């Protein structure tokens, strides 16, 4: 690969998008993308806690992401906010910013940055498969593609979501007296699983743990149909027998779930593809339902965006860097800190 470093007057992508302790910094626009510490100006790709934090000065994000942040952190989560619709461009300093759908959760976006005739796409978290709760990932041709690598190993090949949901419904039908408790992350996974259940024809009320109510309401306010929901209170455990209960992962592991009538513990997460993790969590029915791209989707995405350079971050950088190089891409790992594997 030709290198342009040292050639006077030639802009390198790493001269205008770089890693700082606060996060990924766009110098011509003087803003950070998904900063992990409070900064004056932030572009936030989506509402998960490792990307969207309270305490920034100005926050630029989709209206949905801003609504999610306000619901989680309170209306004063930032000094000021600006909503940007998908596809709408904005000049920020000497950079241009636009947001493209990432297909990850409601409001999730890729940050498309332009400066000096170059385009860098910071994809945030993304997936490529059908999700009724958000528009699909849009491949944006670019000079540099910054990709996540959460499930970037060939062992991570997620099955069809419909197959996993069919297993859930089947287990429920075969155990009419037991309570089927499914661990779901509060933002995104919960609402997506509800939509997938409805698409599979499950139309009975689903009971939800109190910690999931606020974000389910928010999704409904944004036009996402979740079907009939009822509160899941342990006090009423006989009423929950024979029904599906959604609860945060923390609740399925503790006494909350064990007080239910003869519970079957399930969990919906990309990590459920790792049998050991399911066992550690005491999960009887692991459901591999992920809001991240699997190995094949990551490679397909590199082909689709066609970027000659790829920077790989938060996850298993090594394997994806190696595979990308094999595709003739100038790939390298970008050492960003502060991204957890929560909410995957
Ligand atoms: Zn996320
Ligand atoms: Zn993330």
Short mmCIF file of C-alpha atoms and ligand atoms in Angstrom, two decimals:
data_model
loop_
_atom_site.label_atom_id
_atom_site.label_comp_id
_atom_site.label_asym_id
_atom_site.label_seq_id
_atom_site.Cartn_x
_atom_site.Cartn_y
_atom_site.Cartn_z
CA UNK A 1 0.00 0.00 0.00
CA UNK A 2 1.34 3.41 -0.97
CA UNK A 3 2.12 5.69 1.91
CA UNK A 4 1.64 9.42 1.65
CA UNK A 5 3.31 10.28 4.94
CA UNK A 6 6.05 12.85 4.63
CA UNK A 7 4.72 14.24 1.38
CA UNK A 8 4.30 17.94 2.12
CA UNK A 9 0.77 19.25 1.89
CA UNK A 10 -0.82 15.82 1.75
CA UNK A 11 -3.48 15.25 4.37
CA UNK A 12 -3.46 11.91 6.12
CA UNK A 13 -6.71 10.68 7.76
CA UNK A 14 -4.87 10.22 11.06
CA UNK A 15 -3.99 13.93 10.95
CA UNK A 16 -7.63 14.87 11.46
CA UNK A 17 -9.20 11.91 13.31
CA UNK A 18 -7.18 10.59 16.24
CA UNK A 19 -7.35 8.83 19.57
CA UNK A 20 -7.23 11.07 22.63
CA UNK A 21 -7.75 10.03 26.27
CA UNK A 22 -11.36 11.26 26.04
CA UNK A 23 -12.04 9.24 22.88
CA UNK A 24 -11.91 9.60 19.12
CA UNK A 25 -11.22 13.25 18.25
CA UNK A 26 -12.01 15.07 15.00
CA UNK A 27 -9.63 18.03 15.05
CA UNK A 28 -11.04 20.22 12.22
CA UNK A 29 -14.48 20.00 13.87
CA UNK A 30 -13.09 20.11 17.43
CA UNK A 31 -15.44 17.38 18.65
CA UNK A 32 -15.22 13.84 20.01
CA UNK A 33 -17.22 10.82 18.89
CA UNK A 34 -18.73 8.79 21.75
CA UNK A 35 -16.28 10.30 24.28
CA UNK A 36 -15.88 8.40 27.52
CA UNK A 37 -15.13 11.56 29.54
CA UNK A 38 -17.02 14.88 29.60
CA UNK A 39 -15.99 17.09 26.65
CA UNK A 40 -17.20 20.45 25.26
CA UNK A 41 -18.52 18.94 22.01
CA UNK A 42 -19.61 15.35 21.36
CA UNK A 43 -21.18 13.43 18.50
CA UNK A 44 -22.96 10.42 19.98
CA UNK A 45 -23.68 7.41 17.76
CA UNK A 46 -26.31 5.75 19.97
CA UNK A 47 -27.78 5.56 23.45
CA UNK A 48 -25.92 2.59 25.01
CA UNK A 49 -24.13 3.56 28.19
CA UNK A 50 -20.60 2.97 26.91
CA UNK A 51 -21.19 5.42 24.02
CA UNK A 52 -23.67 7.94 25.42
CA UNK A 53 -22.62 9.57 28.66
CA UNK A 54 -23.93 12.52 30.62
CA UNK A 55 -21.97 15.70 31.28
CA UNK A 56 -20.89 16.91 27.84
CA UNK A 57 -21.27 20.51 26.71
CA UNK A 58 -22.89 20.20 23.31
CA UNK A 59 -24.24 16.88 22.02
CA UNK A 60 -25.06 16.16 18.41
CA UNK A 61 -27.05 12.96 17.76
CA UNK A 62 -30.26 11.68 16.22
CA UNK A 63 -33.45 12.90 17.93
CA UNK A 64 -34.07 9.31 19.09
CA UNK A 65 -30.64 9.07 20.73
CA UNK A 66 -31.15 12.43 22.45
CA UNK A 67 -34.53 11.21 23.73
CA UNK A 68 -32.93 8.00 25.04
CA UNK A 69 -30.18 10.00 26.80
CA UNK A 70 -32.77 12.31 28.38
CA UNK A 71 -34.77 9.29 29.58
CA UNK A 72 -31.73 7.64 31.11
CA UNK A 73 -29.82 10.63 32.51
CA UNK A 74 -32.46 13.34 32.89
CA UNK A 75 -33.26 16.31 30.66
CA UNK A 76 -30.11 18.18 31.74
CA UNK A 77 -27.69 15.44 30.56
CA UNK A 78 -25.84 18.03 28.42
CA UNK A 79 -25.56 21.82 28.37
CA UNK A 80 -27.11 21.86 24.90
CA UNK A 81 -28.19 19.38 22.25
CA UNK A 82 -28.75 19.36 18.53
CA UNK A 83 -30.70 16.70 16.68
CA UNK A 84 -29.56 15.63 13.24
CA UNK A 85 -31.83 13.47 11.07
CA UNK A 86 -30.31 10.61 9.06
CA UNK A 87 -28.80 12.02 5.87
CA UNK A 88 -28.90 15.65 6.97
CA UNK A 89 -25.50 17.37 6.65
CA UNK A 90 -24.01 19.91 9.03
CA UNK A 91 -20.83 21.97 9.02
CA UNK A 92 -19.00 21.73 12.36
CA UNK A 93 -15.90 23.89 12.25
CA UNK A 94 -13.92 22.79 9.21
CA UNK A 95 -15.53 19.35 9.12
CA UNK A 96 -18.85 18.19 7.73
CA UNK A 97 -20.93 15.71 9.71
CA UNK A 98 -23.86 13.57 8.72
CA UNK A 99 -25.47 10.55 10.36
CA UNK A 100 -26.30 7.33 8.53
CA UNK A 101 -28.37 4.42 9.95
CA UNK A 102 -26.34 1.77 11.78
CA UNK A 103 -29.09 -0.85 12.24
CA UNK A 104 -28.06 -1.40 15.88
CA UNK A 105 -30.86 0.06 18.08
CA UNK A 106 -33.45 2.85 17.81
CA UNK A 107 -31.68 6.05 16.75
CA UNK A 108 -28.30 4.38 16.18
CA UNK A 109 -26.10 6.10 13.63
CA UNK A 110 -22.76 6.01 11.90
CA UNK A 111 -20.94 9.33 11.96
CA UNK A 112 -19.92 10.30 8.42
CA UNK A 113 -17.12 12.88 8.65
CA UNK A 114 -15.73 14.86 5.75
CA UNK A 115 -12.70 17.10 5.66
CA UNK A 116 -10.14 18.08 3.06
CA UNK A 117 -11.79 15.98 0.37
CA UNK A 118 -11.65 12.84 2.53
CA UNK A 119 -14.46 10.88 4.12
CA UNK A 120 -14.15 8.85 7.31
CA UNK A 121 -17.08 6.80 8.58
CA UNK A 122 -17.18 5.95 12.29
CA UNK A 123 -19.72 3.14 12.36
CA UNK A 124 -20.33 2.93 16.12
CA UNK A 125 -22.01 -0.40 16.91
CA UNK A 126 -23.86 -1.96 13.98
CA UNK A 127 -25.47 -5.06 12.56
CA UNK A 128 -26.68 -6.03 9.12
CA UNK A 129 -29.74 -8.14 9.76
CA UNK A 130 -33.42 -7.28 9.95
CA UNK A 131 -34.44 -5.29 13.03
CA UNK A 132 -38.02 -4.00 13.24
CA UNK A 133 -36.96 -1.27 15.69
CA UNK A 134 -34.62 0.74 13.45
CA UNK A 135 -33.76 1.39 9.80
CA UNK A 136 -31.13 -0.94 8.27
CA UNK A 137 -27.39 -0.20 8.21
CA UNK A 138 -26.48 1.94 5.23
CA UNK A 139 -23.07 1.21 3.68
CA UNK A 140 -21.40 4.58 2.99
CA UNK A 141 -18.41 4.49 0.62
CA UNK A 142 -15.45 6.12 2.34
CA UNK A 143 -11.68 6.50 2.54
CA UNK A 144 -11.47 5.17 6.09
CA UNK A 145 -14.02 2.93 7.78
CA UNK A 146 -13.84 2.72 11.58
CA UNK A 147 -15.44 -0.55 12.60
CA UNK A 148 -16.32 -2.26 15.85
CA UNK A 149 -15.04 -5.80 16.43
CA UNK A 150 -17.26 -7.12 19.25
CA UNK A 151 -17.81 -10.50 17.57
CA UNK A 152 -14.83 -10.45 15.24
CA UNK A 153 -13.81 -14.10 15.34
CA UNK A 154 -14.82 -16.80 12.85
CA UNK A 155 -16.50 -18.73 15.71
CA UNK A 156 -19.11 -15.99 15.96
CA UNK A 157 -21.69 -16.82 13.33
CA UNK A 158 -25.07 -15.86 14.72
CA UNK A 159 -28.01 -18.06 13.70
CA UNK A 160 -31.15 -16.63 12.12
CA UNK A 161 -33.08 -14.62 14.76
CA UNK A 162 -36.32 -16.31 13.68
CA UNK A 163 -34.80 -19.68 14.56
CA UNK A 164 -33.90 -18.47 18.06
CA UNK A 165 -37.34 -16.93 18.63
CA UNK A 166 -38.98 -20.16 17.45
CA UNK A 167 -36.94 -22.05 20.09
CA UNK A 168 -38.15 -19.60 22.72
CA UNK A 169 -41.81 -19.98 21.75
CA UNK A 170 -41.47 -23.75 21.52
CA UNK A 171 -39.95 -24.01 25.02
CA UNK A 172 -42.76 -21.81 26.32
CA UNK A 173 -45.46 -24.02 24.72
CA UNK A 174 -43.93 -27.24 26.05
CA UNK A 175 -43.85 -25.88 29.62
CA UNK A 176 -47.31 -24.39 30.20
CA UNK A 177 -46.96 -24.20 33.99
CA UNK A 178 -43.52 -22.70 34.20
CA UNK A 179 -42.45 -19.05 33.97
CA UNK A 180 -40.08 -18.39 31.10
CA UNK A 181 -37.80 -15.55 32.20
CA UNK A 182 -35.70 -14.03 29.43
CA UNK A 183 -32.74 -11.79 30.25
CA UNK A 184 -32.62 -8.84 27.85
CA UNK A 185 -30.67 -5.60 27.86
CA UNK A 186 -33.03 -2.73 28.64
CA UNK A 187 -32.16 -0.66 25.59
CA UNK A 188 -32.66 -2.28 22.23
CA UNK A 189 -32.64 -6.01 22.91
CA UNK A 190 -35.82 -5.92 24.98
CA UNK A 191 -37.81 -4.05 22.35
CA UNK A 192 -36.33 -6.00 19.44
CA UNK A 193 -37.17 -9.33 21.07
CA UNK A 194 -40.74 -8.15 21.64
CA UNK A 195 -41.02 -7.20 17.95
CA UNK A 196 -39.52 -10.54 16.87
CA UNK A 197 -42.00 -12.40 19.11
CA UNK A 198 -44.88 -10.46 17.53
CA UNK A 199 -43.56 -11.14 14.02
CA UNK A 200 -43.48 -14.84 14.94
CA UNK A 201 -47.19 -14.63 15.78
CA UNK A 202 -46.93 -14.53 19.59
CA UNK A 203 -49.75 -12.15 20.50
CA UNK A 204 -50.30 -12.84 24.23
CA UNK A 205 -49.27 -10.22 26.80
CA UNK A 206 -45.58 -10.29 27.69
CA UNK A 207 -44.69 -9.39 31.27
CA UNK A 208 -41.85 -6.94 31.69
CA UNK A 209 -39.69 -6.12 34.72
CA UNK A 210 -40.12 -2.55 35.99
CA UNK A 211 -36.60 -1.61 34.87
CA UNK A 212 -37.65 -2.14 31.23
CA UNK A 213 -40.82 -0.06 31.28
CA UNK A 214 -39.35 3.39 30.65
CA UNK A 215 -37.51 2.46 27.46
CA UNK A 216 -40.43 0.37 26.18
CA UNK A 217 -42.62 3.46 26.58
CA UNK A 218 -40.03 5.51 24.71
CA UNK A 219 -39.93 3.05 21.81
CA UNK A 220 -43.74 3.13 21.62
CA UNK A 221 -43.67 6.94 21.61
CA UNK A 222 -41.42 6.61 18.55
CA UNK A 223 -43.95 4.43 16.75
CA UNK A 224 -42.45 1.00 17.47
CA UNK A 225 -45.32 -1.44 18.13
CA UNK A 226 -44.46 -3.81 20.98
CA UNK A 227 -47.85 -5.53 21.45
CA UNK A 228 -49.58 -6.04 24.82
CA UNK A 229 -47.29 -5.65 27.84
CA UNK A 230 -48.00 -6.21 31.52
CA UNK A 231 -45.86 -5.47 34.57
CA UNK A 232 -44.00 -8.44 36.06
CA UNK A 233 -44.20 -8.28 39.83
CA UNK A 234 -42.95 -11.15 41.90
CA UNK A 235 -45.78 -10.51 44.38
CA UNK A 236 -48.08 -11.82 41.70
CA UNK A 237 -46.00 -14.86 40.82
CA UNK A 238 -48.90 -17.25 40.19
CA UNK A 239 -50.21 -14.89 37.53
CA UNK A 240 -46.82 -15.14 35.82
CA UNK A 241 -46.83 -18.94 35.64
CA UNK A 242 -47.16 -20.01 32.03
CA UNK A 243 -46.11 -16.65 30.66
CA UNK A 244 -43.04 -15.03 29.13
CA UNK A 245 -41.29 -12.52 31.39
CA UNK A 246 -38.57 -10.15 30.19
CA UNK A 247 -36.10 -8.89 32.78
CA UNK A 248 -32.69 -7.21 32.79
CA UNK A 249 -29.71 -9.62 32.85
CA UNK A 250 -28.96 -8.62 36.44
CA UNK A 251 -32.42 -9.68 37.58
CA UNK A 252 -32.36 -13.14 35.99
CA UNK A 253 -29.22 -14.01 37.93
CA UNK A 254 -30.48 -12.97 41.35
CA UNK A 255 -33.31 -13.82 43.69
CA UNK A 256 -35.84 -11.87 41.68
CA UNK A 257 -36.10 -14.61 39.06
CA UNK A 258 -35.81 -17.49 41.51
CA UNK A 259 -38.91 -16.33 43.36
CA UNK A 260 -41.00 -16.83 40.23
CA UNK A 261 -43.04 -20.01 39.76
CA UNK A 262 -40.69 -22.77 38.59
CA UNK A 263 -38.70 -20.47 36.28
CA UNK A 264 -36.90 -21.43 33.09
CA UNK A 265 -34.08 -18.91 32.68
CA UNK A 266 -33.28 -17.79 29.14
CA UNK A 267 -31.01 -15.02 27.92
CA UNK A 268 -30.94 -13.19 24.57
CA UNK A 269 -27.43 -12.04 23.71
CA UNK A 270 -24.73 -12.54 21.11
CA UNK A 271 -22.59 -13.90 23.93
CA UNK A 272 -24.97 -16.84 24.32
CA UNK A 273 -23.07 -18.42 21.43
CA UNK A 274 -20.35 -19.08 24.00
CA UNK A 275 -21.66 -22.03 26.02
CA UNK A 276 -19.43 -21.26 28.99
CA UNK A 277 -20.94 -17.79 29.36
CA UNK A 278 -24.44 -19.20 29.38
CA UNK A 279 -23.43 -21.66 32.10
CA UNK A 280 -21.79 -18.92 34.17
CA UNK A 281 -25.05 -16.98 34.13
CA UNK A 282 -27.11 -20.03 35.02
CA UNK A 283 -28.94 -19.81 31.71
CA UNK A 284 -30.94 -22.88 30.76
CA UNK A 285 -32.07 -21.58 27.36
CA UNK A 286 -29.37 -19.51 25.65
CA UNK A 287 -30.71 -17.48 22.70
CA UNK A 288 -28.12 -16.13 20.28
CA UNK A 289 -29.76 -12.83 19.39
CA UNK A 290 -27.21 -10.10 18.85
CA UNK A 291 -27.37 -6.40 18.07
CA UNK A 292 -23.83 -6.55 16.67
CA UNK A 293 -22.50 -7.81 13.38
CA UNK A 294 -21.16 -11.36 13.45
CA UNK A 295 -17.97 -12.41 11.67
CA UNK A 296 -19.60 -12.80 8.25
CA UNK A 297 -21.46 -9.49 8.56
CA UNK A 298 -18.26 -7.68 9.52
CA UNK A 299 -16.45 -9.00 6.44
CA UNK A 300 -19.46 -8.31 4.19
CA UNK A 301 -19.53 -4.75 5.52
CA UNK A 302 -15.86 -4.18 4.73
CA UNK A 303 -16.61 -5.31 1.17
CA UNK A 304 -19.74 -3.14 0.96
CA UNK A 305 -18.14 0.13 2.09
CA UNK A 306 -15.04 -0.54 -0.01
CA UNK A 307 -12.75 1.62 2.12
CA UNK A 308 -9.04 1.22 1.31
CA UNK A 309 -8.30 1.79 5.00
CA UNK A 310 -10.04 0.25 8.00
CA UNK A 311 -9.46 1.09 11.64
CA UNK A 312 -10.70 -1.59 14.02
CA UNK A 313 -11.82 -0.82 17.55
CA UNK A 314 -13.47 -2.18 20.70
CA UNK A 315 -13.40 -5.91 20.56
CA UNK A 316 -11.26 -8.53 18.91
CA UNK A 317 -9.19 -6.28 16.71
CA UNK A 318 -6.47 -8.78 15.77
CA UNK A 319 -8.54 -11.27 13.80
CA UNK A 320 -10.42 -8.62 11.85
CA UNK A 321 -7.25 -6.67 11.08
CA UNK A 322 -5.72 -9.88 9.74
CA UNK A 323 -8.77 -10.76 7.63
CA UNK A 324 -9.04 -7.22 6.27
CA UNK A 325 -5.37 -7.25 5.24
CA UNK A 326 -6.08 -10.50 3.44
CA UNK A 327 -8.71 -8.56 1.46
CA UNK A 328 -6.08 -6.03 0.42
CA UNK A 329 -7.21 -3.41 2.94
CA UNK A 330 -4.75 -1.26 4.89
CA UNK A 331 -6.14 -2.23 8.31
CA UNK A 332 -4.99 -1.45 11.81
CA UNK A 333 -6.26 -1.58 15.37
CA UNK A 334 -7.32 1.62 17.04
CA UNK A 335 -6.82 1.51 20.80
CA UNK A 336 -9.95 3.03 22.25
CA UNK A 337 -10.70 2.45 25.89
CA UNK A 338 -13.92 2.48 27.83
CA UNK A 339 -16.16 0.29 25.68
CA UNK A 340 -17.61 -2.63 27.56
CA UNK A 341 -19.25 -5.70 26.22
CA UNK A 342 -22.45 -4.84 28.08
CA UNK A 343 -25.66 -4.50 26.12
CA UNK A 344 -24.46 -6.72 23.31
ZN1 LIG B 1 -24.35 -0.38 21.42
ZN1 LIG B 2 -20.77 -0.49 22.16
#
